[in-house]
Amino acid sequence: MKRQVIDKGVHSGFLLIALFSITALFLIVVFLFIEGIPILDHVSIKEFVFGKYWYPTDDPADFGILSLILGSICVTLLSGIMAIPLGVMTAVYLAEIASPKVAEIVKPIVELMASMPSVVIGFFGMVVVAPFIQQVFDIPVGLNMFNASLMLAFMAVPTICSISEDAIFSVPVALKEASFALGATHFETIVRVIIPASLSGICTAVILGLSRAIGETMVVLMAAGGAAMIPGSIFDPVRPLPASIAAEMAEAPFGGEHYHALFAIGIVLFVFTFMFNLLADYVSYKFRQVGEASL
Amino acid sequence: MNKFIKLILILTAFILIASSHAVAGKLVVKGSTTVLPIAQKAAEAYMAENPDVKISLSGGGSGNGIKAIIDGTADIGNASRFIKQKEVNLANTNGVYPVPFRIALDAIVPVVNNKNDVAELTMAQLKDIYLGKIKDWKEVGGTPGKIVVISRDSSSGTFGVWKDLVMKKERVIPGALTVPSNGGIVQAVAKTPGAIGYVGLGYLNSEIKAVKVEGIKGSDENTLNGSFPISRGLFMFTKGWPTGETMGFISFILSKKGQELVKKAGSIPLF
């Protein structure tokens, strides 16, 4: 056979494989919308997104997911507040400060944390952390927003840390040496040169970490408490979007209003993560370093 | 009751003989989500035994199940309550005679943390706790402390029983914690001193304390004799006296084997 023919075969073979995953993804999105849109026959978009009451099985039912959306946002923000400093600072330490020996040990451990199954983290939150939080803060219940955020932070730290670390590590040595040459201390170099130079990578890391947190299901299902109310404090139980879908889908009658409402929640969640990813793309494009001159 | 079962058993035998000649068919079962797990388990086992029968199952609630019998869109209508007079009238005007089969019982027991000294609650107190009107244990005779209300997800059958029998259709406060399973309630109540929850009878264990309702202890016995207030029968309705596969399926559920599946699905078997 001619080499060109083989080459073409390989080319189209790979194209087919690439198309396969894209098609599958596209079909899932189409399915999500086909199953979710019919809820609009029962409620308007405004009632759905801004309605305060989620009583999907009552007669008449209420399909307001504002409390669920706020639950998701609050949990994600709070976990961000905990995970971002931890993750980024760990990354700086690993890439800049730690001796190679220490980094060699710590880095695999951080990456191992990323591979921890979320159900394990959720169970840990429910069984160990909840009673602990409840006693330490002397509050009625330990399954709440704080607990879920803490667990999500656990999951986001490794993502944020390892991607930021790569970004920090790939800052050209010349920049660092130039900074030292000008008499800057190591700390000044990190704050003024290294971090700004790797900002695009760090932002991407943070956004990917948070988008993992907002889409995470098992942890919030087990540790967040699951009360569909607008939270008043960080110790209130909340019911984020993925938890609602996971908890109710199994028993929602196929093809009913509730079923469609859960798919519509899926659409909302999809929009959230999609925006996060767009943002990540935009940020990494906007702040990217071109060569060494643009700092 | 015994007579009823005997009658069913005789009919079962009769139908089993008859159905071996009957043409295989399709069964449509609709209705209550509480009965759904039982119907699902029974349908799987029944279809395994009779490979030429196709059973299609769907939920939609007790009202829909009975409605489907009346308008003929289902062979069996599941309901977690008895038929209402209004529905009987509607059936009569359509010339349909719905026949009820009680296939299982259901009992839900309120539970509290082991450290809680409240041993007994009335139905009214339970309702007020879940409405958020009673917020502190001292209002029901316990040691002062905030009540942590734990409920089940609104689509669960257990929640359905609770809503119908305790809440009388009123809404549980949005601030109630929800847990996706009976086991989850046990876990959460066991770890939270101020908690109250409710579980199916089969889930009681030493980690949590069952509360008497109106002075009556939740047990299989008290459910079967009808004295425990948070219990009810689960029904399958057929259009007229069932024949063919419909009868075969109902007989199967009422058989020893079928009742074991009822137990597996988390409800109380009739015998």
Coordinates of C-alpha atoms in Angstrom, one line a residue:
Chain A
M1 CA 0.0 0.0 0.0
K2 CA 1.1 3.5 -0.6
R3 CA 2.4 5.5 2.3
Q4 CA 0.0 8.3 1.4
V5 CA -3.0 6.1 1.7
I6 CA -1.9 4.8 5.1
D7 CA -1.4 8.4 6.1
K8 CA -4.8 9.4 5.0
G9 CA -6.3 6.4 6.8
V10 CA -4.6 7.4 10.0
H11 CA -5.8 11.0 9.6
S12 CA -9.4 10.1 9.1
G13 CA -9.3 7.5 11.8
F14 CA -8.2 10.1 14.4
L15 CA -10.7 12.6 13.0
L16 CA -13.4 10.0 13.6
I17 CA -12.3 9.4 17.2
A18 CA -12.2 13.1 17.9
L19 CA -15.6 13.6 16.3
F20 CA -17.0 10.7 18.4
S21 CA -16.4 12.3 21.7
I22 CA -17.6 15.7 20.4
T23 CA -20.8 14.2 19.1
A24 CA -21.4 12.3 22.3
L25 CA -21.0 15.5 24.3
F26 CA -23.2 17.4 21.9
L27 CA -25.9 14.8 22.1
I28 CA -25.9 14.9 25.9
V29 CA -26.4 18.7 25.8
V30 CA -29.2 18.3 23.3
F31 CA -30.8 15.6 25.4
L32 CA -30.5 17.9 28.5
F33 CA -32.3 20.7 26.7
I34 CA -35.0 18.4 25.2
E35 CA -35.8 17.0 28.7
G36 CA -35.5 20.3 30.5
I37 CA -37.3 22.8 28.3
P38 CA -40.9 21.2 28.8
I39 CA -40.9 22.6 32.4
L40 CA -41.6 26.0 30.9
D41 CA -45.1 24.7 30.1
H42 CA -45.7 24.8 33.8
V43 CA -43.7 27.7 35.1
S44 CA -42.0 30.8 33.5
I45 CA -38.3 31.1 33.5
K46 CA -38.6 33.9 36.0
E47 CA -40.7 31.8 38.4
F48 CA -38.3 28.9 38.0
V49 CA -35.1 30.8 38.6
F50 CA -36.3 33.4 41.1
G51 CA -39.0 31.3 42.9
K52 CA -38.2 30.9 46.6
Y53 CA -40.1 27.6 47.2
W54 CA -39.0 24.2 46.0
Y55 CA -41.9 21.8 46.6
P56 CA -41.8 19.7 43.5
T57 CA -44.2 17.0 44.6
D58 CA -46.9 19.1 46.2
D59 CA -50.2 19.6 44.5
P60 CA -50.0 22.3 43.2
A61 CA -46.2 22.1 43.0
D62 CA -43.8 25.0 43.4
F63 CA -40.7 24.9 41.2
G64 CA -38.6 27.8 42.4
I65 CA -34.9 27.1 42.5
L66 CA -33.6 30.4 43.9
S67 CA -32.7 28.8 47.2
L68 CA -30.9 26.0 45.4
I69 CA -28.9 28.4 43.2
L70 CA -28.0 30.5 46.2
G71 CA -27.0 27.3 48.0
S72 CA -24.7 26.4 45.2
I73 CA -23.2 29.8 44.9
C74 CA -22.6 30.3 48.6
V75 CA -21.1 26.9 49.1
T76 CA -18.7 27.5 46.1
L77 CA -17.7 30.9 47.2
L78 CA -17.0 29.8 50.8
S79 CA -15.0 26.9 49.6
G80 CA -13.1 29.3 47.3
I81 CA -12.3 31.5 50.2
M82 CA -10.8 28.6 51.9
A83 CA -9.2 26.8 49.0
I84 CA -7.7 29.6 46.9
P85 CA -5.2 30.9 49.4
L86 CA -4.3 27.4 50.5
G87 CA -3.9 26.1 47.0
V88 CA -2.0 29.0 45.6
M89 CA 0.3 29.4 48.6
T90 CA 1.0 25.6 48.6
A91 CA 1.9 26.0 44.9
V92 CA 4.2 28.9 45.5
Y93 CA 5.9 26.9 48.3
L94 CA 6.3 23.8 46.2
A95 CA 7.6 25.6 43.1
E96 CA 9.7 28.3 44.7
I97 CA 10.6 27.7 48.3
A98 CA 10.6 24.0 49.1
S99 CA 13.8 22.1 48.7
P100 CA 13.6 19.6 45.8
K101 CA 13.5 16.7 48.3
V102 CA 10.5 18.1 50.2
A103 CA 8.7 19.0 46.9
E104 CA 9.3 15.4 45.7
I105 CA 7.4 14.1 48.7
V106 CA 4.7 16.7 49.1
K107 CA 3.7 17.1 45.4
P108 CA 2.6 13.5 44.9
I109 CA 0.7 13.6 48.2
V110 CA -1.2 16.7 47.0
E111 CA -2.0 15.0 43.7
L112 CA -3.1 12.0 45.6
M113 CA -5.7 14.1 47.3
A114 CA -7.1 15.0 43.9
S115 CA -7.8 11.3 43.3
M116 CA -9.7 10.8 46.5
P117 CA -13.2 9.6 45.6
S118 CA -15.7 12.3 46.4
V119 CA -18.0 9.9 48.2
V120 CA -15.2 9.2 50.7
I121 CA -14.8 12.9 51.3
G122 CA -18.6 13.3 51.6
F123 CA -18.8 10.4 54.1
F124 CA -16.0 11.9 56.1
G125 CA -17.8 15.2 56.2
M126 CA -21.0 13.5 57.3
V127 CA -19.7 11.2 59.9
V128 CA -16.6 12.8 61.3
V129 CA -16.6 16.5 60.5
A130 CA -20.3 17.2 61.2
P131 CA -20.3 16.2 64.9
F132 CA -17.0 18.0 65.3
I133 CA -18.3 21.2 63.9
Q134 CA -21.5 20.9 65.9
Q135 CA -19.6 20.6 69.2
V136 CA -16.9 23.2 68.5
F137 CA -19.2 25.9 67.3
D138 CA -22.0 24.8 69.6
I139 CA -24.7 24.8 66.9
P140 CA -27.7 22.6 66.5
V141 CA -26.5 20.7 63.5
G142 CA -23.2 19.9 61.8
L143 CA -24.5 19.2 58.3
N144 CA -24.4 22.7 56.9
M145 CA -22.9 25.1 54.4
F146 CA -19.7 25.4 56.3
N147 CA -19.2 21.7 56.5
A148 CA -19.9 21.2 52.7
S149 CA -17.6 24.1 51.8
L150 CA -14.8 22.7 53.9
M151 CA -15.1 19.4 52.2
L152 CA -15.3 21.0 48.7
A153 CA -12.2 23.1 49.6
F154 CA -10.4 19.8 50.3
M155 CA -11.3 18.7 46.8
A156 CA -10.4 22.0 45.1
V157 CA -7.0 22.5 46.8
P158 CA -5.3 19.8 44.8
T159 CA -6.6 21.0 41.5
I160 CA -5.7 24.6 42.2
C161 CA -2.4 23.7 43.6
S162 CA -1.1 21.4 40.9
I163 CA -2.2 23.6 38.0
S164 CA -0.8 26.8 39.7
E165 CA 2.4 25.0 40.5
D166 CA 2.9 24.1 36.8
A167 CA 2.2 27.8 35.9
I168 CA 4.7 29.1 38.5
F169 CA 7.2 26.5 37.6
S170 CA 7.1 27.5 33.9
V171 CA 8.0 31.2 34.7
P172 CA 11.2 31.7 32.8
V173 CA 14.3 31.5 35.0
A174 CA 15.6 34.7 33.3
L175 CA 12.8 36.7 34.9
K176 CA 13.7 35.5 38.4
E177 CA 17.4 36.0 37.9
A178 CA 16.9 39.5 36.6
S179 CA 14.8 40.3 39.7
F180 CA 17.6 38.9 41.9
A181 CA 20.2 40.9 40.0
L182 CA 18.3 44.1 40.7
G183 CA 18.7 43.3 44.4
A184 CA 15.1 42.1 45.2
T185 CA 14.8 39.6 48.0
H186 CA 13.3 36.1 47.4
F187 CA 10.0 37.2 48.8
E188 CA 9.8 40.4 46.7
T189 CA 10.7 38.3 43.6
I190 CA 7.8 35.9 44.4
V191 CA 5.2 38.7 45.0
R192 CA 6.3 41.1 42.3
V193 CA 7.6 38.9 39.6
I194 CA 6.8 35.2 39.8
I195 CA 3.1 35.6 40.7
P196 CA 2.3 38.3 38.2
A197 CA 4.1 36.3 35.5
S198 CA 2.1 33.2 36.2
L199 CA -1.2 35.0 36.9
S200 CA -3.0 33.6 33.9
G201 CA -2.2 30.0 35.0
I202 CA -3.1 30.7 38.6
C203 CA -6.5 32.2 37.5
T204 CA -7.2 29.2 35.3
A205 CA -6.4 26.9 38.2
V206 CA -8.7 28.8 40.5
I207 CA -11.6 28.7 38.0
L208 CA -11.2 25.1 37.3
G209 CA -11.0 24.3 40.9
L210 CA -14.2 26.2 41.6
S211 CA -16.0 24.8 38.7
R212 CA -15.2 21.4 40.1
A213 CA -16.7 22.5 43.4
I214 CA -19.9 23.9 41.9
G215 CA -20.5 20.7 40.0
E216 CA -19.6 18.3 42.8
T217 CA -22.6 16.2 43.8
M218 CA -21.7 13.6 46.4
V219 CA -20.1 15.8 48.9
V220 CA -22.9 18.4 49.0
L221 CA -25.5 15.6 49.0
M222 CA -24.0 14.1 52.1
A223 CA -22.6 17.1 54.0
A224 CA -24.7 20.2 53.1
G225 CA -27.8 19.3 55.0
G226 CA -30.2 19.6 52.1
A227 CA -32.6 22.2 53.3
A228 CA -34.1 24.1 50.3
M229 CA -34.0 27.5 52.0
I230 CA -32.1 30.7 51.4
P231 CA -29.1 30.5 53.9
G232 CA -28.9 33.2 56.5
S233 CA -25.6 32.2 58.0
I234 CA -22.7 29.9 57.1
F235 CA -24.0 27.4 59.6
D236 CA -27.4 27.0 57.9
P237 CA -28.1 23.9 56.0
V238 CA -28.3 24.4 52.2
R239 CA -29.3 22.3 49.2
P240 CA -27.1 23.0 46.2
L241 CA -28.3 22.2 42.6
P242 CA -26.5 18.9 42.0
A243 CA -27.7 17.5 45.4
S244 CA -31.3 18.2 44.4
I245 CA -30.9 16.4 41.1
A246 CA -29.1 13.4 42.6
A247 CA -31.5 13.1 45.5
E248 CA -34.7 13.4 43.6
M249 CA -34.1 12.0 40.1
A250 CA -34.4 8.4 41.1
E251 CA -38.0 8.8 42.3
A252 CA -39.3 11.5 40.0
P253 CA -41.9 9.9 37.7
F254 CA -40.6 9.6 34.2
G255 CA -41.8 12.4 31.9
G256 CA -43.6 14.3 34.7
E257 CA -43.2 18.0 35.7
H258 CA -40.8 17.1 38.4
Y259 CA -38.6 15.1 36.0
H260 CA -38.4 18.0 33.6
A261 CA -37.7 20.4 36.4
L262 CA -34.7 18.4 37.5
F263 CA -33.4 18.4 33.9
A264 CA -33.9 22.2 33.9
I265 CA -31.8 22.4 37.0
G266 CA -29.2 20.4 35.0
I267 CA -29.4 23.1 32.3
V268 CA -28.8 25.8 34.9
L269 CA -25.8 23.9 36.3
F270 CA -24.5 23.4 32.8
V271 CA -24.8 27.1 32.2
F272 CA -22.8 27.8 35.4
T273 CA -19.9 25.4 34.6
F274 CA -19.9 26.6 30.9
M275 CA -19.5 30.2 32.0
F276 CA -16.8 29.2 34.4
N277 CA -14.9 27.5 31.6
L278 CA -15.4 30.4 29.2
L279 CA -14.1 32.7 32.0
A280 CA -11.1 30.4 32.4
D281 CA -10.4 30.6 28.7
Y282 CA -10.8 34.3 28.6
V283 CA -8.6 34.9 31.6
S284 CA -5.8 32.6 30.4
Y285 CA -5.9 34.4 27.0
K286 CA -6.1 37.9 28.5
F287 CA -3.3 37.6 31.1
R288 CA -1.0 35.3 29.1
Q289 CA 2.6 36.1 29.0
V290 CA 4.1 36.7 25.6
G291 CA 7.7 36.0 25.9
E292 CA 9.5 37.8 28.8
A293 CA 8.9 41.4 27.9
S294 CA 5.2 42.0 28.7
L295 CA 5.5 41.9 32.5
Chain B
M1 CA -58.5 -10.9 56.3
N2 CA -57.6 -14.6 56.4
K3 CA -60.7 -15.5 54.4
F4 CA -59.7 -12.9 51.9
I5 CA -56.2 -14.4 51.5
K6 CA -57.6 -17.9 51.2
L7 CA -59.9 -16.7 48.5
I8 CA -57.0 -15.1 46.7
L9 CA -54.9 -18.3 47.1
I10 CA -57.6 -20.4 45.6
L11 CA -58.0 -18.0 42.8
T12 CA -54.3 -17.9 42.3
A13 CA -54.2 -21.7 41.9
F14 CA -57.1 -21.5 39.5
I15 CA -55.5 -18.7 37.5
L16 CA -52.1 -20.3 37.4
I17 CA -53.7 -23.3 35.8
A18 CA -55.7 -21.2 33.5
S19 CA -52.9 -18.8 32.6
S20 CA -50.6 -21.6 31.4
H21 CA -52.9 -21.6 28.4
A22 CA -53.5 -17.9 28.3
V23 CA -51.9 -15.8 25.6
A24 CA -48.9 -13.8 26.9
G25 CA -49.5 -10.2 27.2
K26 CA -48.5 -6.7 28.2
L27 CA -49.3 -5.2 31.6
V28 CA -49.4 -1.5 32.2
V29 CA -49.0 -0.5 35.9
K30 CA -49.3 3.1 36.9
G31 CA -49.6 5.1 40.1
S32 CA -48.2 5.8 43.5
T33 CA -44.5 6.2 43.9
T34 CA -44.7 4.5 47.3
V35 CA -46.0 1.3 45.7
L36 CA -43.5 1.7 42.8
P37 CA -40.5 0.0 44.5
I38 CA -42.8 -3.0 45.4
A39 CA -44.2 -3.1 41.9
Q40 CA -40.8 -2.8 40.4
K41 CA -39.3 -5.7 42.4
A42 CA -42.4 -7.8 41.8
A43 CA -42.4 -7.0 38.1
E44 CA -38.8 -8.0 37.7
A45 CA -39.3 -11.3 39.4
Y46 CA -42.6 -12.0 37.6
M47 CA -41.1 -11.2 34.2
A48 CA -38.2 -13.5 35.0
E49 CA -40.6 -16.3 35.7
N50 CA -42.8 -15.5 32.7
P51 CA -40.5 -14.3 30.0
D52 CA -43.3 -13.7 27.5
V53 CA -45.0 -11.1 29.7
K54 CA -44.0 -7.4 29.4
I55 CA -44.8 -5.2 32.3
S56 CA -44.5 -1.4 31.9
L57 CA -44.2 0.6 35.1
S58 CA -44.6 4.2 35.8
G59 CA -45.3 6.5 38.8
G60 CA -47.4 9.6 38.8
G61 CA -49.1 9.4 42.2
S62 CA -52.0 7.5 43.6
G63 CA -54.6 9.8 42.0
N64 CA -53.1 9.1 38.6
G65 CA -53.1 5.4 39.2
I66 CA -56.8 5.3 40.0
K67 CA -57.6 7.6 37.1
A68 CA -55.7 5.3 34.7
I69 CA -57.9 2.4 35.8
I70 CA -61.0 4.4 35.2
D71 CA -60.0 5.6 31.7
G72 CA -58.5 2.3 30.8
T73 CA -54.9 3.5 30.2
A74 CA -53.6 1.0 32.8
D75 CA -54.3 -2.6 33.9
I76 CA -53.3 -1.9 37.4
G77 CA -53.4 1.3 39.3
N78 CA -51.2 1.7 42.4
A79 CA -52.3 3.8 45.3
S80 CA -50.9 4.4 48.7
R81 CA -54.5 5.2 50.0
F82 CA -57.9 3.8 49.6
I83 CA -60.1 5.0 46.7
K84 CA -62.1 8.3 47.4
Q85 CA -65.8 8.5 47.1
K86 CA -65.4 11.1 44.3
E87 CA -63.3 8.6 42.3
V88 CA -65.9 5.8 42.9
N89 CA -68.6 8.1 41.5
L90 CA -66.5 8.9 38.5
A91 CA -65.8 5.2 37.9
N92 CA -69.5 4.4 38.2
T93 CA -70.5 7.0 35.7
N94 CA -67.9 5.5 33.3
G95 CA -69.3 2.0 34.0
V96 CA -66.0 0.9 35.7
Y97 CA -66.0 -1.1 38.8
P98 CA -62.5 -0.7 40.5
V99 CA -61.4 -3.6 42.7
P100 CA -58.9 -2.9 45.5
F101 CA -56.2 -5.4 46.5
R102 CA -54.3 -4.5 49.6
I103 CA -50.8 -5.7 48.9
A104 CA -48.7 -4.4 51.7
L105 CA -48.6 -2.1 54.8
D106 CA -46.5 0.9 55.5
A107 CA -45.5 2.4 58.9
I108 CA -43.3 5.3 59.6
V109 CA -41.8 5.9 63.0
P110 CA -40.6 9.2 64.4
V111 CA -37.1 8.9 65.8
V112 CA -34.9 11.1 68.0
N113 CA -31.3 11.0 69.3
N114 CA -30.6 8.5 72.1
K115 CA -29.8 11.3 74.5
N116 CA -33.2 12.9 74.0
D117 CA -35.6 12.3 77.0
V118 CA -38.8 12.8 75.0
A119 CA -40.5 9.4 74.7
E120 CA -43.8 10.3 73.3
L121 CA -45.4 12.8 71.0
T122 CA -48.9 13.4 69.7
M123 CA -49.7 13.7 66.0
A124 CA -50.5 17.4 66.6
Q125 CA -47.1 18.0 68.1
L126 CA -45.3 16.1 65.3
K127 CA -47.2 18.3 62.8
D128 CA -46.3 21.5 64.6
I129 CA -42.6 20.5 64.8
Y130 CA -42.5 19.9 61.1
L131 CA -44.4 23.1 60.4
G132 CA -41.8 25.0 62.4
K133 CA -44.3 26.1 65.0
I134 CA -42.7 24.2 67.8
K135 CA -39.0 25.0 67.8
D136 CA -37.7 23.9 71.2
W137 CA -37.8 20.5 72.9
K138 CA -39.0 22.1 76.1
E139 CA -42.3 22.9 74.4
V140 CA -43.0 19.1 74.2
G141 CA -41.7 18.3 77.7
G142 CA -38.0 17.7 76.9
T143 CA -34.8 19.3 78.0
P144 CA -34.5 22.7 76.4
G145 CA -32.7 22.8 73.1
K146 CA -33.4 23.7 69.5
I147 CA -35.2 21.0 67.5
V148 CA -33.3 20.1 64.4
V149 CA -36.0 18.9 61.9
I150 CA -34.8 16.2 59.5
S151 CA -37.0 15.2 56.7
R152 CA -36.8 13.1 53.5
D153 CA -36.6 14.3 49.9
S154 CA -40.0 15.3 48.7
S155 CA -40.1 12.6 46.1
S156 CA -39.6 9.7 48.4
G157 CA -42.5 7.5 49.4
T158 CA -41.6 7.7 53.0
F159 CA -42.0 11.5 52.8
G160 CA -45.3 10.9 51.0
V161 CA -46.7 8.9 54.0
W162 CA -45.4 11.5 56.4
K163 CA -47.0 14.3 54.4
D164 CA -50.3 12.6 54.1
L165 CA -50.7 11.2 57.6
V166 CA -48.8 13.7 59.8
M167 CA -48.7 17.0 57.8
K168 CA -52.2 16.5 56.4
K169 CA -50.9 18.0 53.1
E170 CA -49.4 21.1 54.8
R171 CA -45.8 21.9 53.9
V172 CA -42.7 20.9 55.8
I173 CA -40.7 24.1 56.6
P174 CA -38.0 24.8 54.0
G175 CA -35.4 24.9 56.7
A176 CA -35.8 21.2 57.4
L177 CA -32.7 19.2 56.6
T178 CA -33.3 16.6 53.9
V179 CA -31.6 13.3 53.7
P180 CA -31.7 11.0 50.7
S181 CA -32.4 7.7 52.5
N182 CA -33.8 6.0 55.6
G183 CA -30.2 5.1 56.5
G184 CA -29.2 8.7 56.1
I185 CA -31.8 9.7 58.6
V186 CA -30.6 7.2 61.1
Q187 CA -27.0 8.4 60.6
A188 CA -28.0 12.1 61.0
V189 CA -30.3 11.6 64.0
A190 CA -27.7 9.5 65.7
K191 CA -25.1 12.2 65.4
T192 CA -27.2 15.2 66.2
P193 CA -28.5 15.6 69.8
G194 CA -31.4 17.9 69.0
A195 CA -32.6 16.0 65.9
I196 CA -36.0 14.5 65.0
G197 CA -36.5 12.4 61.9
Y198 CA -38.7 9.6 60.7
V199 CA -37.9 6.2 59.2
G200 CA -39.6 3.1 57.9
L201 CA -40.2 0.5 60.6
G202 CA -37.5 -1.7 59.2
Y203 CA -34.8 0.9 59.9
L204 CA -35.1 1.2 63.6
N205 CA -31.9 0.2 65.5
S206 CA -30.1 0.9 68.8
E207 CA -28.3 4.1 67.5
I208 CA -31.6 6.0 67.6
K209 CA -34.6 6.2 69.8
A210 CA -38.1 5.5 68.4
V211 CA -40.8 7.8 69.8
K212 CA -44.2 6.5 70.7
V213 CA -47.0 8.3 68.8
E214 CA -50.2 9.0 70.8
G215 CA -48.8 6.5 73.3
I216 CA -48.5 3.7 70.8
K217 CA -45.2 2.0 69.9
G218 CA -44.4 1.6 66.2
S219 CA -44.2 -2.1 65.5
D220 CA -45.2 -4.7 62.9
E221 CA -47.9 -5.9 65.3
N222 CA -49.4 -2.4 66.0
T223 CA -49.3 -1.7 62.3
L224 CA -51.1 -4.9 61.4
N225 CA -53.8 -4.4 64.0
G226 CA -54.2 -0.8 62.9
S227 CA -53.5 1.0 66.2
F228 CA -50.3 2.8 65.1
P229 CA -51.4 6.0 63.6
I230 CA -48.7 6.6 61.0
S231 CA -49.4 3.6 59.0
R232 CA -51.5 2.8 56.0
G233 CA -52.3 0.1 53.5
L234 CA -50.8 0.1 50.0
F235 CA -53.2 -0.9 47.2
M236 CA -53.4 -2.1 43.7
F237 CA -56.6 -1.3 41.9
T238 CA -57.9 -3.2 38.9
K239 CA -60.7 -2.5 36.5
G240 CA -63.3 -5.0 37.5
W241 CA -62.3 -8.4 38.8
P242 CA -58.9 -9.1 37.2
T243 CA -58.3 -11.8 34.6
G244 CA -55.4 -13.2 32.7
E245 CA -52.0 -11.6 33.3
T246 CA -53.4 -8.9 35.6
M247 CA -54.7 -11.6 38.0
G248 CA -51.4 -13.5 37.6
F249 CA -49.4 -10.5 38.6
I250 CA -51.6 -9.6 41.6
S251 CA -51.6 -13.2 42.8
F252 CA -47.9 -13.2 42.5
I253 CA -47.6 -10.2 44.8
L254 CA -50.0 -11.7 47.3
S255 CA -48.0 -15.0 47.3
K256 CA -45.4 -15.8 49.9
K257 CA -42.7 -15.0 47.4
G258 CA -44.3 -11.7 46.5
Q259 CA -44.7 -10.7 50.1
E260 CA -41.0 -11.3 50.6
L261 CA -40.3 -8.8 47.9
V262 CA -42.6 -6.4 49.7
K263 CA -40.4 -6.7 52.7
K264 CA -37.3 -6.2 50.5
A265 CA -38.8 -3.0 49.1
G266 CA -39.0 -1.7 52.7
S267 CA -42.8 -2.1 53.4
I268 CA -44.6 -4.4 55.8
P269 CA -45.8 -7.7 54.3
L270 CA -49.4 -8.8 55.0
F271 CA -48.4 -12.1 56.4

